[in-house]
């Protein structure tokens, strides 16, 4: 089995052929974490996970989808479902949200979700995207400051994943120190920007993901992504770390089971 730790099979991009797409994932031995991005996609994700073995759901609010109303109790109640294994995606996105006022709001919401995660003992799926293709590093500075005040450096196990990691080596080290894993997807197959980070960090802190329907890996770039393609990310990591594909798949699958408490 291979684990896609971050995908959105509940999204409308699959409305016409969801069953076929899920069949291809099953045939490829893919286990899935179906990630919510607002109340509606969180609810749909739970329903889909209830109907499918080998799929679990998360409830979250993507920083770009923040609106005025935030119903913390609605999220809290969804967390009671046995198929819900994490809170996310939540975090900060300065790329699509450049307005300082809205960024301040993102931080406030982010802190509320951290509170909820700590209260319910659920891992966090974090989304951080910098303002200009990672050049300023401000989003990671802000994120680490917030996380550092809540988690401190600890050895008490894993507390989440920085999904679609796009920071530098220093950022990577800080997330690891705080007890987070790093998630990598198809971006690795079309840029070398994160190769050194992948080479440096231990395999037991790496999660595979597709972020499907987005971010298709080579050789599917430009087309709709799907969970069955997660093996392309595993192949790239095996190449960068000079490990066998089997070892990368086995270890990253175990990492997911441990983080999401599936064993
Ligand atoms: Ni996503």
PDB file of N, CA, C and O in Angstrom, residues 173-218:
ATOM      1  N   UNK A 173      14.050  22.611   9.087  1.00  0.00           N
ATOM      2  CA  UNK A 173      14.596  22.162  10.382  1.00  0.00           C
ATOM      3  C   UNK A 173      13.683  22.584  11.530  1.00  0.00           C
ATOM      4  O   UNK A 173      13.470  21.835  12.475  1.00  0.00           O
ATOM      5  N   UNK A 174      13.155  23.815  11.427  1.00  0.00           N
ATOM      6  CA  UNK A 174      12.294  24.302  12.520  1.00  0.00           C
ATOM      7  C   UNK A 174      10.993  23.501  12.611  1.00  0.00           C
ATOM      8  O   UNK A 174      10.559  23.145  13.699  1.00  0.00           O
ATOM      9  N   UNK A 175      10.372  23.211  11.467  1.00  0.00           N
ATOM     10  CA  UNK A 175       9.138  22.402  11.507  1.00  0.00           C
ATOM     11  C   UNK A 175       9.431  21.016  12.105  1.00  0.00           C
ATOM     12  O   UNK A 175       8.644  20.505  12.898  1.00  0.00           O
ATOM     13  N   UNK A 176      10.553  20.442  11.715  1.00  0.00           N
ATOM     14  CA  UNK A 176      10.907  19.127  12.265  1.00  0.00           C
ATOM     15  C   UNK A 176      11.099  19.214  13.772  1.00  0.00           C
ATOM     16  O   UNK A 176      10.612  18.364  14.524  1.00  0.00           O
ATOM     17  N   UNK A 177      11.813  20.250  14.235  1.00  0.00           N
ATOM     18  CA  UNK A 177      12.051  20.426  15.675  1.00  0.00           C
ATOM     19  C   UNK A 177      10.748  20.554  16.453  1.00  0.00           C
ATOM     20  O   UNK A 177      10.661  20.136  17.605  1.00  0.00           O
ATOM     21  N   UNK A 178       9.751  21.172  15.829  1.00  0.00           N
ATOM     22  CA  UNK A 178       8.471  21.378  16.513  1.00  0.00           C
ATOM     23  C   UNK A 178       7.576  20.139  16.479  1.00  0.00           C
ATOM     24  O   UNK A 178       6.485  20.139  17.039  1.00  0.00           O
ATOM     25  N   UNK A 179       8.055  19.070  15.809  1.00  0.00           N
ATOM     26  CA  UNK A 179       7.292  17.824  15.799  1.00  0.00           C
ATOM     27  C   UNK A 179       6.431  17.623  14.561  1.00  0.00           C
ATOM     28  O   UNK A 179       5.523  16.796  14.566  1.00  0.00           O
ATOM     29  N   UNK A 180       6.728  18.379  13.494  1.00  0.00           N
ATOM     30  CA  UNK A 180       5.943  18.237  12.264  1.00  0.00           C
ATOM     31  C   UNK A 180       6.690  17.414  11.209  1.00  0.00           C
ATOM     32  O   UNK A 180       7.923  17.381  11.186  1.00  0.00           O
ATOM     33  N   UNK A 181       5.911  16.758  10.363  1.00  0.00           N
ATOM     34  CA  UNK A 181       6.444  16.113   9.165  1.00  0.00           C
ATOM     35  C   UNK A 181       6.356  17.132   8.019  1.00  0.00           C
ATOM     36  O   UNK A 181       5.691  18.161   8.144  1.00  0.00           O
ATOM     37  N   UNK A 182       7.012  16.818   6.908  1.00  0.00           N
ATOM     38  CA  UNK A 182       6.888  17.648   5.714  1.00  0.00           C
ATOM     39  C   UNK A 182       6.241  16.817   4.612  1.00  0.00           C
ATOM     40  O   UNK A 182       6.618  15.664   4.396  1.00  0.00           O
ATOM     41  N   UNK A 183       5.263  17.416   3.923  1.00  0.00           N
ATOM     42  CA  UNK A 183       4.582  16.722   2.828  1.00  0.00           C
ATOM     43  C   UNK A 183       5.102  17.212   1.485  1.00  0.00           C
ATOM     44  O   UNK A 183       5.247  18.419   1.280  1.00  0.00           O
ATOM     45  N   UNK A 184       5.377  16.256   0.590  1.00  0.00           N
ATOM     46  CA  UNK A 184       5.874  16.606  -0.754  1.00  0.00           C
ATOM     47  C   UNK A 184       4.967  16.003  -1.816  1.00  0.00           C
ATOM     48  O   UNK A 184       4.434  14.908  -1.653  1.00  0.00           O
ATOM     49  N   UNK A 185       4.838  16.759  -2.927  1.00  0.00           N
ATOM     50  CA  UNK A 185       3.940  16.332  -4.009  1.00  0.00           C
ATOM     51  C   UNK A 185       4.612  16.486  -5.366  1.00  0.00           C
ATOM     52  O   UNK A 185       5.849  16.563  -5.450  1.00  0.00           O
ATOM     53  N   UNK A 186       3.781  16.583  -6.417  1.00  0.00           N
ATOM     54  CA  UNK A 186       4.290  16.630  -7.785  1.00  0.00           C
ATOM     55  C   UNK A 186       5.246  17.772  -8.080  1.00  0.00           C
ATOM     56  O   UNK A 186       5.987  17.725  -9.068  1.00  0.00           O
ATOM     57  N   UNK A 187       5.266  18.807  -7.232  1.00  0.00           N
ATOM     58  CA  UNK A 187       6.204  19.922  -7.432  1.00  0.00           C
ATOM     59  C   UNK A 187       7.635  19.387  -7.563  1.00  0.00           C
ATOM     60  O   UNK A 187       8.428  19.895  -8.364  1.00  0.00           O
ATOM     61  N   UNK A 188       7.947  18.339  -6.810  1.00  0.00           N
ATOM     62  CA  UNK A 188       9.311  17.762  -6.859  1.00  0.00           C
ATOM     63  C   UNK A 188       9.680  17.262  -8.251  1.00  0.00           C
ATOM     64  O   UNK A 188      10.860  17.178  -8.578  1.00  0.00           O
ATOM     65  N   UNK A 189       8.660  16.909  -9.034  1.00  0.00           N
ATOM     66  CA  UNK A 189       8.962  16.323 -10.350  1.00  0.00           C
ATOM     67  C   UNK A 189       9.210  17.383 -11.423  1.00  0.00           C
ATOM     68  O   UNK A 189       9.607  17.048 -12.530  1.00  0.00           O
ATOM     69  N   UNK A 190       8.941  18.668 -11.098  1.00  0.00           N
ATOM     70  CA  UNK A 190       9.218  19.684 -12.117  1.00  0.00           C
ATOM     71  C   UNK A 190      10.063  20.856 -11.626  1.00  0.00           C
ATOM     72  O   UNK A 190      10.241  21.828 -12.338  1.00  0.00           O
ATOM     73  N   UNK A 191      10.577  20.804 -10.391  1.00  0.00           N
ATOM     74  CA  UNK A 191      11.584  21.793  -9.988  1.00  0.00           C
ATOM     75  C   UNK A 191      12.600  21.107  -9.080  1.00  0.00           C
ATOM     76  O   UNK A 191      12.271  20.130  -8.410  1.00  0.00           O
ATOM     77  N   UNK A 192      13.818  21.627  -9.108  1.00  0.00           N
ATOM     78  CA  UNK A 192      14.856  21.063  -8.239  1.00  0.00           C
ATOM     79  C   UNK A 192      15.004  21.859  -6.949  1.00  0.00           C
ATOM     80  O   UNK A 192      15.876  21.591  -6.130  1.00  0.00           O
ATOM     81  N   UNK A 193      14.121  22.841  -6.769  1.00  0.00           N
ATOM     82  CA  UNK A 193      14.262  23.801  -5.665  1.00  0.00           C
ATOM     83  C   UNK A 193      14.270  23.146  -4.276  1.00  0.00           C
ATOM     84  O   UNK A 193      14.874  23.662  -3.349  1.00  0.00           O
ATOM     85  N   UNK A 194      13.568  22.007  -4.137  1.00  0.00           N
ATOM     86  CA  UNK A 194      13.442  21.399  -2.811  1.00  0.00           C
ATOM     87  C   UNK A 194      14.247  20.101  -2.680  1.00  0.00           C
ATOM     88  O   UNK A 194      14.142  19.394  -1.686  1.00  0.00           O
ATOM     89  N   UNK A 195      15.064  19.823  -3.696  1.00  0.00           N
ATOM     90  CA  UNK A 195      15.839  18.576  -3.690  1.00  0.00           C
ATOM     91  C   UNK A 195      16.734  18.462  -2.458  1.00  0.00           C
ATOM     92  O   UNK A 195      16.809  17.403  -1.829  1.00  0.00           O
ATOM     93  N   UNK A 196      17.418  19.552  -2.088  1.00  0.00           N
ATOM     94  CA  UNK A 196      18.331  19.489  -0.944  1.00  0.00           C
ATOM     95  C   UNK A 196      17.586  19.229   0.359  1.00  0.00           C
ATOM     96  O   UNK A 196      18.087  18.494   1.219  1.00  0.00           O
ATOM     97  N   UNK A 197      16.407  19.820   0.503  1.00  0.00           N
ATOM     98  CA  UNK A 197      15.616  19.585   1.718  1.00  0.00           C
ATOM     99  C   UNK A 197      15.227  18.104   1.806  1.00  0.00           C
ATOM    100  O   UNK A 197      15.360  17.479   2.858  1.00  0.00           O
ATOM    101  N   UNK A 198      14.784  17.550   0.681  1.00  0.00           N
ATOM    102  CA  UNK A 198      14.392  16.129   0.668  1.00  0.00           C
ATOM    103  C   UNK A 198      15.594  15.252   1.009  1.00  0.00           C
ATOM    104  O   UNK A 198      15.476  14.295   1.780  1.00  0.00           O
ATOM    105  N   UNK A 199      16.747  15.592   0.465  1.00  0.00           N
ATOM    106  CA  UNK A 199      17.950  14.796   0.746  1.00  0.00           C
ATOM    107  C   UNK A 199      18.326  14.876   2.215  1.00  0.00           C
ATOM    108  O   UNK A 199      18.787  13.913   2.803  1.00  0.00           O
ATOM    109  N   UNK A 200      18.120  16.043   2.815  1.00  0.00           N
ATOM    110  CA  UNK A 200      18.585  16.277   4.177  1.00  0.00           C
ATOM    111  C   UNK A 200      17.684  15.646   5.238  1.00  0.00           C
ATOM    112  O   UNK A 200      18.150  15.053   6.200  1.00  0.00           O
ATOM    113  N   UNK A 201      16.369  15.789   5.089  1.00  0.00           N
ATOM    114  CA  UNK A 201      15.499  15.408   6.207  1.00  0.00           C
ATOM    115  C   UNK A 201      15.298  13.889   6.253  1.00  0.00           C
ATOM    116  O   UNK A 201      15.338  13.212   5.237  1.00  0.00           O
ATOM    117  N   UNK A 202      15.128  13.350   7.467  1.00  0.00           N
ATOM    118  CA  UNK A 202      14.994  11.891   7.587  1.00  0.00           C
ATOM    119  C   UNK A 202      13.711  11.373   6.928  1.00  0.00           C
ATOM    120  O   UNK A 202      12.673  12.053   6.942  1.00  0.00           O
ATOM    121  N   UNK A 203      13.799  10.180   6.365  1.00  0.00           N
ATOM    122  CA  UNK A 203      12.656   9.579   5.666  1.00  0.00           C
ATOM    123  C   UNK A 203      11.464   9.366   6.602  1.00  0.00           C
ATOM    124  O   UNK A 203      10.314   9.363   6.161  1.00  0.00           O
ATOM    125  N   UNK A 204      11.734   9.238   7.896  1.00  0.00           N
ATOM    126  CA  UNK A 204      10.600   9.006   8.803  1.00  0.00           C
ATOM    127  C   UNK A 204       9.837  10.296   9.146  1.00  0.00           C
ATOM    128  O   UNK A 204       8.928  10.287   9.965  1.00  0.00           O
ATOM    129  N   UNK A 205      10.215  11.407   8.474  1.00  0.00           N
ATOM    130  CA  UNK A 205       9.465  12.657   8.632  1.00  0.00           C
ATOM    131  C   UNK A 205       8.867  13.133   7.301  1.00  0.00           C
ATOM    132  O   UNK A 205       8.432  14.267   7.193  1.00  0.00           O
ATOM    133  N   UNK A 206       8.887  12.273   6.299  1.00  0.00           N
ATOM    134  CA  UNK A 206       8.362  12.673   4.984  1.00  0.00           C
ATOM    135  C   UNK A 206       7.018  11.996   4.729  1.00  0.00           C
ATOM    136  O   UNK A 206       6.873  10.797   4.965  1.00  0.00           O
ATOM    137  N   UNK A 207       6.045  12.771   4.250  1.00  0.00           N
ATOM    138  CA  UNK A 207       4.780  12.198   3.791  1.00  0.00           C
ATOM    139  C   UNK A 207       4.643  12.440   2.291  1.00  0.00           C
ATOM    140  O   UNK A 207       4.998  13.509   1.796  1.00  0.00           O
ATOM    141  N   UNK A 208       4.108  11.457   1.595  1.00  0.00           N
ATOM    142  CA  UNK A 208       3.780  11.617   0.177  1.00  0.00           C
ATOM    143  C   UNK A 208       2.390  12.224   0.071  1.00  0.00           C
ATOM    144  O   UNK A 208       1.518  11.925   0.883  1.00  0.00           O
ATOM    145  N   UNK A 209       2.193  13.046  -0.955  1.00  0.00           N
ATOM    146  CA  UNK A 209       0.857  13.575  -1.199  1.00  0.00           C
ATOM    147  C   UNK A 209       0.717  13.895  -2.682  1.00  0.00           C
ATOM    148  O   UNK A 209       1.723  13.990  -3.399  1.00  0.00           O
ATOM    149  N   UNK A 210      -0.553  14.035  -3.137  1.00  0.00           N
ATOM    150  CA  UNK A 210      -0.768  14.499  -4.516  1.00  0.00           C
ATOM    151  C   UNK A 210      -1.321  15.919  -4.543  1.00  0.00           C
ATOM    152  O   UNK A 210      -1.073  16.663  -5.468  1.00  0.00           O
ATOM    153  N   UNK A 211      -2.122  16.303  -3.532  1.00  0.00           N
ATOM    154  CA  UNK A 211      -2.928  17.522  -3.564  1.00  0.00           C
ATOM    155  C   UNK A 211      -3.898  17.493  -4.750  1.00  0.00           C
ATOM    156  O   UNK A 211      -4.336  18.538  -5.234  1.00  0.00           O
ATOM    157  N   UNK A 212      -4.230  16.289  -5.223  1.00  0.00           N
ATOM    158  CA  UNK A 212      -5.178  16.139  -6.338  1.00  0.00           C
ATOM    159  C   UNK A 212      -6.505  16.786  -5.967  1.00  0.00           C
ATOM    160  O   UNK A 212      -6.920  16.685  -4.811  1.00  0.00           O
ATOM    161  N   UNK A 213      -7.163  17.484  -6.909  1.00  0.00           N
ATOM    162  CA  UNK A 213      -6.943  17.508  -8.366  1.00  0.00           C
ATOM    163  C   UNK A 213      -5.860  18.484  -8.851  1.00  0.00           C
ATOM    164  O   UNK A 213      -5.725  18.682 -10.049  1.00  0.00           O
ATOM    165  N   UNK A 214      -5.109  19.100  -7.932  1.00  0.00           N
ATOM    166  CA  UNK A 214      -4.122  20.103  -8.323  1.00  0.00           C
ATOM    167  C   UNK A 214      -2.723  19.487  -8.440  1.00  0.00           C
ATOM    168  O   UNK A 214      -2.500  18.355  -8.040  1.00  0.00           O
ATOM    169  N   UNK A 215      -1.782  20.280  -8.955  1.00  0.00           N
ATOM    170  CA  UNK A 215      -0.346  19.969  -8.901  1.00  0.00           C
ATOM    171  C   UNK A 215       0.045  18.606  -9.460  1.00  0.00           C
ATOM    172  O   UNK A 215       0.800  17.865  -8.827  1.00  0.00           O
ATOM    173  N   UNK A 216      -0.435  18.293 -10.647  1.00  0.00           N
ATOM    174  CA  UNK A 216      -0.088  17.002 -11.261  1.00  0.00           C
ATOM    175  C   UNK A 216       1.419  16.837 -11.416  1.00  0.00           C
ATOM    176  O   UNK A 216       2.108  17.769 -11.817  1.00  0.00           O
ATOM    177  N   UNK A 217       1.914  15.632 -11.101  1.00  0.00           N
ATOM    178  CA  UNK A 217       3.347  15.377 -11.294  1.00  0.00           C
ATOM    179  C   UNK A 217       3.641  15.099 -12.764  1.00  0.00           C
ATOM    180  O   UNK A 217       2.725  14.778 -13.535  1.00  0.00           O
ATOM    181  N   UNK A 218       4.887  15.227 -13.156  1.00  0.00           N
ATOM    182  CA  UNK A 218       5.308  14.684 -14.441  1.00  0.00           C
ATOM    183  C   UNK A 218       5.059  13.177 -14.376  1.00  0.00           C
ATOM    184  O   UNK A 218       5.260  12.601 -13.312  1.00  0.00           O
TER     185      UNK A 218
END
